mmCIF file of C-alpha atoms in Angstrom:
data_model
loop_
_atom_site.group_PDB
_atom_site.id
_atom_site.type_symbol
_atom_site.label_atom_id
_atom_site.label_comp_id
_atom_site.label_asym_id
_atom_site.label_seq_id
_atom_site.Cartn_x
_atom_site.Cartn_y
_atom_site.Cartn_z
ATOM 1 C CA UNK A 113 105.625 110.618 112.344
ATOM 2 C CA UNK A 114 103.651 109.898 109.154
ATOM 3 C CA UNK A 115 101.992 106.961 110.911
ATOM 4 C CA UNK A 116 100.619 109.266 113.589
ATOM 5 C CA UNK A 117 99.400 111.847 111.078
ATOM 6 C CA UNK A 118 97.370 109.365 109.026
ATOM 7 C CA UNK A 119 96.760 106.661 111.643
ATOM 8 C CA UNK A 120 95.875 108.892 114.603
ATOM 9 C CA UNK A 121 95.423 112.565 113.735
ATOM 10 C CA UNK A 122 93.408 111.952 110.553
ATOM 11 C CA UNK A 123 90.621 110.354 112.598
ATOM 12 C CA UNK A 124 90.246 113.523 114.650
ATOM 13 C CA UNK A 125 90.542 115.699 111.538
ATOM 14 C CA UNK A 126 87.884 113.721 109.693
ATOM 15 C CA UNK A 127 85.437 113.678 112.599
ATOM 16 C CA UNK A 128 85.968 117.204 113.938
ATOM 17 C CA UNK A 129 86.751 119.250 110.835
ATOM 18 C CA UNK A 130 85.263 117.320 107.913
ATOM 19 C CA UNK A 131 82.374 115.933 110.022
ATOM 20 C CA UNK A 132 82.759 112.326 108.864
ATOM 21 C CA UNK A 133 81.216 109.646 111.064
ATOM 22 C CA UNK A 134 83.824 108.309 113.517
ATOM 23 C CA UNK A 135 83.133 104.693 112.550
ATOM 24 C CA UNK A 136 83.687 105.474 108.867
ATOM 25 C CA UNK A 137 86.953 107.261 109.669
ATOM 26 C CA UNK A 138 88.136 104.308 111.764
ATOM 27 C CA UNK A 139 87.139 101.867 109.021
ATOM 28 C CA UNK A 140 89.281 103.855 106.574
ATOM 29 C CA UNK A 141 92.308 103.556 108.855
ATOM 30 C CA UNK A 142 91.571 99.850 109.391
ATOM 31 C CA UNK A 143 91.309 99.279 105.628
ATOM 32 C CA UNK A 144 94.651 101.036 105.176
ATOM 33 C CA UNK A 145 96.170 98.759 107.831
ATOM 34 C CA UNK A 146 94.896 95.673 105.998
ATOM 35 C CA UNK A 147 96.358 96.925 102.716
ATOM 36 C CA UNK A 148 99.599 97.686 104.551
ATOM 37 C CA UNK A 149 99.820 94.026 105.641
ATOM 38 C CA UNK A 150 100.406 93.149 101.990
ATOM 39 C CA UNK A 151 102.377 96.236 100.981
ATOM 40 C CA UNK A 152 105.001 95.987 103.754
ATOM 41 C CA UNK A 153 106.369 92.594 102.620
ATOM 42 C CA UNK A 154 106.313 93.816 99.016
ATOM 43 C CA UNK A 155 108.460 96.845 99.834
ATOM 44 C CA UNK A 156 110.654 94.784 102.162
ATOM 45 C CA UNK A 157 111.340 92.421 99.280
ATOM 46 C CA UNK A 158 111.935 95.376 96.981
ATOM 47 C CA UNK A 159 114.514 96.708 99.456
ATOM 48 C CA UNK A 160 116.290 93.334 99.359
ATOM 49 C CA UNK A 161 116.610 93.689 95.592
ATOM 50 C CA UNK A 162 117.234 97.416 95.163
ATOM 51 C CA UNK A 163 118.868 98.293 98.474
ATOM 52 C CA UNK A 164 117.278 99.406 101.713
ATOM 53 C CA UNK A 165 118.534 103.006 101.673
ATOM 54 C CA UNK A 166 117.282 103.554 98.120
ATOM 55 C CA UNK A 167 113.782 102.193 98.777
ATOM 56 C CA UNK A 168 113.584 104.014 102.114
ATOM 57 C CA UNK A 169 114.774 107.288 100.552
ATOM 58 C CA UNK A 170 112.325 107.247 97.642
ATOM 59 C CA UNK A 171 109.563 105.961 99.898
ATOM 60 C CA UNK A 172 110.153 108.838 102.308
ATOM 61 C CA UNK A 173 109.936 111.420 99.541
ATOM 62 C CA UNK A 174 106.877 109.937 97.831
ATOM 63 C CA UNK A 175 105.094 109.390 101.137
ATOM 64 C CA UNK A 176 105.853 112.950 102.253
ATOM 65 C CA UNK A 177 104.491 114.429 99.039
ATOM 66 C CA UNK A 178 101.392 112.197 99.299
ATOM 67 C CA UNK A 179 100.200 114.167 102.322
ATOM 68 C CA UNK A 180 99.167 117.022 100.019
ATOM 69 C CA UNK A 181 96.786 115.059 97.751
ATOM 70 C CA UNK A 182 95.727 112.912 100.719
ATOM 71 C CA UNK A 183 94.556 115.862 102.796
ATOM 72 C CA UNK A 184 93.193 117.624 99.712
ATOM 73 C CA UNK A 185 91.016 114.598 98.973
ATOM 74 C CA UNK A 186 89.879 114.373 102.605
ATOM 75 C CA UNK A 187 88.989 118.063 102.623
ATOM 76 C CA UNK A 188 87.190 117.991 99.265
ATOM 77 C CA UNK A 189 85.529 114.581 99.619
ATOM 78 C CA UNK A 190 82.109 116.138 100.136
ATOM 79 C CA UNK A 191 81.422 113.438 102.703
ATOM 80 C CA UNK A 192 81.924 110.651 100.147
ATOM 81 C CA UNK A 193 83.217 107.782 102.282
ATOM 82 C CA UNK A 194 84.942 106.048 99.366
ATOM 83 C CA UNK A 195 86.998 109.188 98.653
ATOM 84 C CA UNK A 196 87.822 109.536 102.349
ATOM 85 C CA UNK A 197 88.990 105.929 102.470
ATOM 86 C CA UNK A 198 91.122 106.381 99.340
ATOM 87 C CA UNK A 199 92.659 109.496 100.916
ATOM 88 C CA UNK A 200 93.866 107.273 103.764
ATOM 89 C CA UNK A 201 94.509 103.940 102.025
ATOM 90 C CA UNK A 202 96.770 105.252 99.259
ATOM 91 C CA UNK A 203 99.202 107.364 101.325
ATOM 92 C CA UNK A 204 99.009 105.301 104.527
ATOM 93 C CA UNK A 205 98.286 101.741 103.414
ATOM 94 C CA UNK A 206 100.414 101.679 100.271
ATOM 95 C CA UNK A 207 102.963 104.497 100.156
ATOM 96 C CA UNK A 208 103.922 104.532 103.842
ATOM 97 C CA UNK A 209 104.653 100.809 103.551
ATOM 98 C CA UNK A 210 107.550 101.751 101.259
ATOM 99 C CA UNK A 211 109.183 103.316 104.312
ATOM 100 C CA UNK A 212 108.024 100.862 106.951
ATOM 101 C CA UNK A 213 108.842 97.737 104.906
ATOM 102 C CA UNK A 214 112.609 98.273 104.722
ATOM 103 C CA UNK A 215 112.884 100.178 108.021
ATOM 104 C CA UNK A 216 113.741 97.325 110.409
ATOM 105 C CA UNK A 217 116.377 95.844 108.107
ATOM 106 C CA UNK A 218 117.800 99.306 107.386
ATOM 107 C CA UNK A 219 118.153 99.993 111.096
ATOM 108 C CA UNK A 220 119.736 96.562 111.668
ATOM 109 C CA UNK A 221 122.342 97.369 109.051
ATOM 110 C CA UNK A 222 123.407 100.438 111.034
ATOM 111 C CA UNK A 223 124.702 98.546 114.064
ATOM 112 C CA UNK A 224 127.298 95.865 114.737
ATOM 113 C CA UNK A 225 125.839 92.499 115.740
ATOM 114 C CA UNK A 226 127.096 92.873 119.333
ATOM 115 C CA UNK A 227 125.064 96.040 119.970
ATOM 116 C CA UNK A 228 122.374 95.696 117.307
ATOM 117 C CA UNK A 229 119.352 95.127 119.560
ATOM 118 C CA UNK A 230 120.396 97.828 122.030
ATOM 119 C CA UNK A 231 121.147 100.280 119.249
ATOM 120 C CA UNK A 232 117.904 99.701 117.398
ATOM 121 C CA UNK A 233 115.832 99.735 120.565
ATOM 122 C CA UNK A 234 117.404 102.974 121.761
ATOM 123 C CA UNK A 235 116.989 104.741 118.417
ATOM 124 C CA UNK A 236 113.470 103.473 117.805
ATOM 125 C CA UNK A 237 112.084 104.116 121.294
ATOM 126 C CA UNK A 238 113.862 107.410 121.934
ATOM 127 C CA UNK A 239 112.822 108.835 118.579
ATOM 128 C CA UNK A 240 109.269 107.665 119.246
ATOM 129 C CA UNK A 241 109.020 110.137 122.093
ATOM 130 C CA UNK A 242 109.739 113.079 119.817
ATOM 131 C CA UNK A 243 108.635 111.934 116.389
ATOM 132 C CA UNK A 244 105.505 110.022 117.303
ATOM 133 C CA UNK A 245 104.280 110.998 120.720
ATOM 134 C CA UNK A 246 103.834 114.690 120.067
ATOM 135 C CA UNK A 247 102.904 114.504 116.380
ATOM 136 C CA UNK A 248 99.111 114.698 116.921
ATOM 137 C CA UNK A 249 99.614 117.690 119.236
ATOM 138 C CA UNK A 250 101.787 119.462 116.667
ATOM 139 C CA UNK A 251 99.316 118.633 113.891
ATOM 140 C CA UNK A 252 96.422 120.027 115.932
ATOM 141 C CA UNK A 253 98.354 123.247 116.575
ATOM 142 C CA UNK A 254 99.255 123.551 112.882
ATOM 143 C CA UNK A 255 95.638 122.979 111.879
ATOM 144 C CA UNK A 256 94.509 125.688 114.286
ATOM 145 C CA UNK A 257 97.177 128.160 113.146
ATOM 146 C CA UNK A 258 96.214 127.426 109.533
ATOM 147 C CA UNK A 259 92.602 128.387 110.156
ATOM 148 C CA UNK A 260 91.378 124.804 109.842
ATOM 149 C CA UNK A 261 93.251 124.174 106.578
ATOM 150 C CA UNK A 262 95.704 121.230 106.668
ATOM 151 C CA UNK A 263 98.440 122.680 104.433
ATOM 152 C CA UNK A 264 100.810 123.456 107.305
ATOM 153 C CA UNK A 265 100.462 119.831 108.399
ATOM 154 C CA UNK A 266 101.389 118.754 104.874
ATOM 155 C CA UNK A 267 104.482 120.975 104.986
ATOM 156 C CA UNK A 268 105.407 119.428 108.348
ATOM 157 C CA UNK A 269 105.086 115.952 106.814
ATOM 158 C CA UNK A 270 107.080 117.070 103.772
ATOM 159 C CA UNK A 271 109.871 118.411 105.988
ATOM 160 C CA UNK A 272 110.063 115.138 107.934
ATOM 161 C CA UNK A 273 110.069 113.139 104.704
ATOM 162 C CA UNK A 274 112.890 115.193 103.216
ATOM 163 C CA UNK A 275 114.948 114.807 106.410
ATOM 164 C CA UNK A 276 114.337 111.035 106.330
ATOM 165 C CA UNK A 277 115.272 110.848 102.652
ATOM 166 C CA UNK A 278 118.504 112.786 103.196
ATOM 167 C CA UNK A 279 119.416 110.490 106.095
ATOM 168 C CA UNK A 280 118.710 107.391 103.970
ATOM 169 C CA UNK A 281 120.789 108.852 101.148
ATOM 170 C CA UNK A 282 123.672 109.409 103.572
ATOM 171 C CA UNK A 283 123.320 105.852 104.886
ATOM 172 C CA UNK A 284 123.392 104.606 101.305
ATOM 173 C CA UNK A 285 126.722 106.324 100.725
ATOM 174 C CA UNK A 286 128.284 104.318 103.569
ATOM 175 C CA UNK A 287 129.499 100.734 103.553
ATOM 176 C CA UNK A 288 127.115 98.307 101.938
ATOM 177 C CA UNK A 289 125.901 95.536 104.272
ATOM 178 C CA UNK A 290 127.194 93.045 101.688
ATOM 179 C CA UNK A 291 130.695 94.529 102.065
ATOM 180 C CA UNK A 292 130.591 94.623 105.867
ATOM 181 C CA UNK A 293 132.036 91.770 107.938
ATOM 182 C CA UNK A 294 129.563 88.987 108.600
ATOM 183 C CA UNK A 295 127.613 89.299 111.831
ATOM 184 C CA UNK A 296 128.383 86.517 114.256
ATOM 185 C CA UNK A 297 126.477 85.696 117.394
ATOM 186 C CA UNK A 298 128.655 85.820 120.484
ATOM 187 C CA UNK A 299 128.076 84.465 123.946
#
């Protein structure tokens, strides 16, 4: 969901509401994606050391809270492209990577080796319909109902982040992957 707020919706918000040039908005998202290429492996490695649920949980909370200063900076950038880019790069390129980095391994840990691919694919694709597909539509409606102010969007992001963090916390209370039986490929 966060990906679609900062990677998709923010472009429309910046061009339609803040009146930033579309190319500059796209360049900000592209710069965040480049930064994310380095941040994802960093947070993946961190999850190997500290535990996937812990990194995912804290990443979800920090990323969710980052929507508030991110949108505040976008809104109050005064058209300064550097500030606009920072408002995207920090929450999207760096902080969101703390969720995305450990995500695949965290999901793998949830399923037995015999059903792992099916389980992950089902969860990831099915949730994409609801969490990702309609996010820009919801964000647009929240922006409109908020009179053009993004604070309701930030609350929506915060809610999703808290739900994700609680789920990661609950996963972390389960059996550790190190304590689980070894996964064995079967024919």
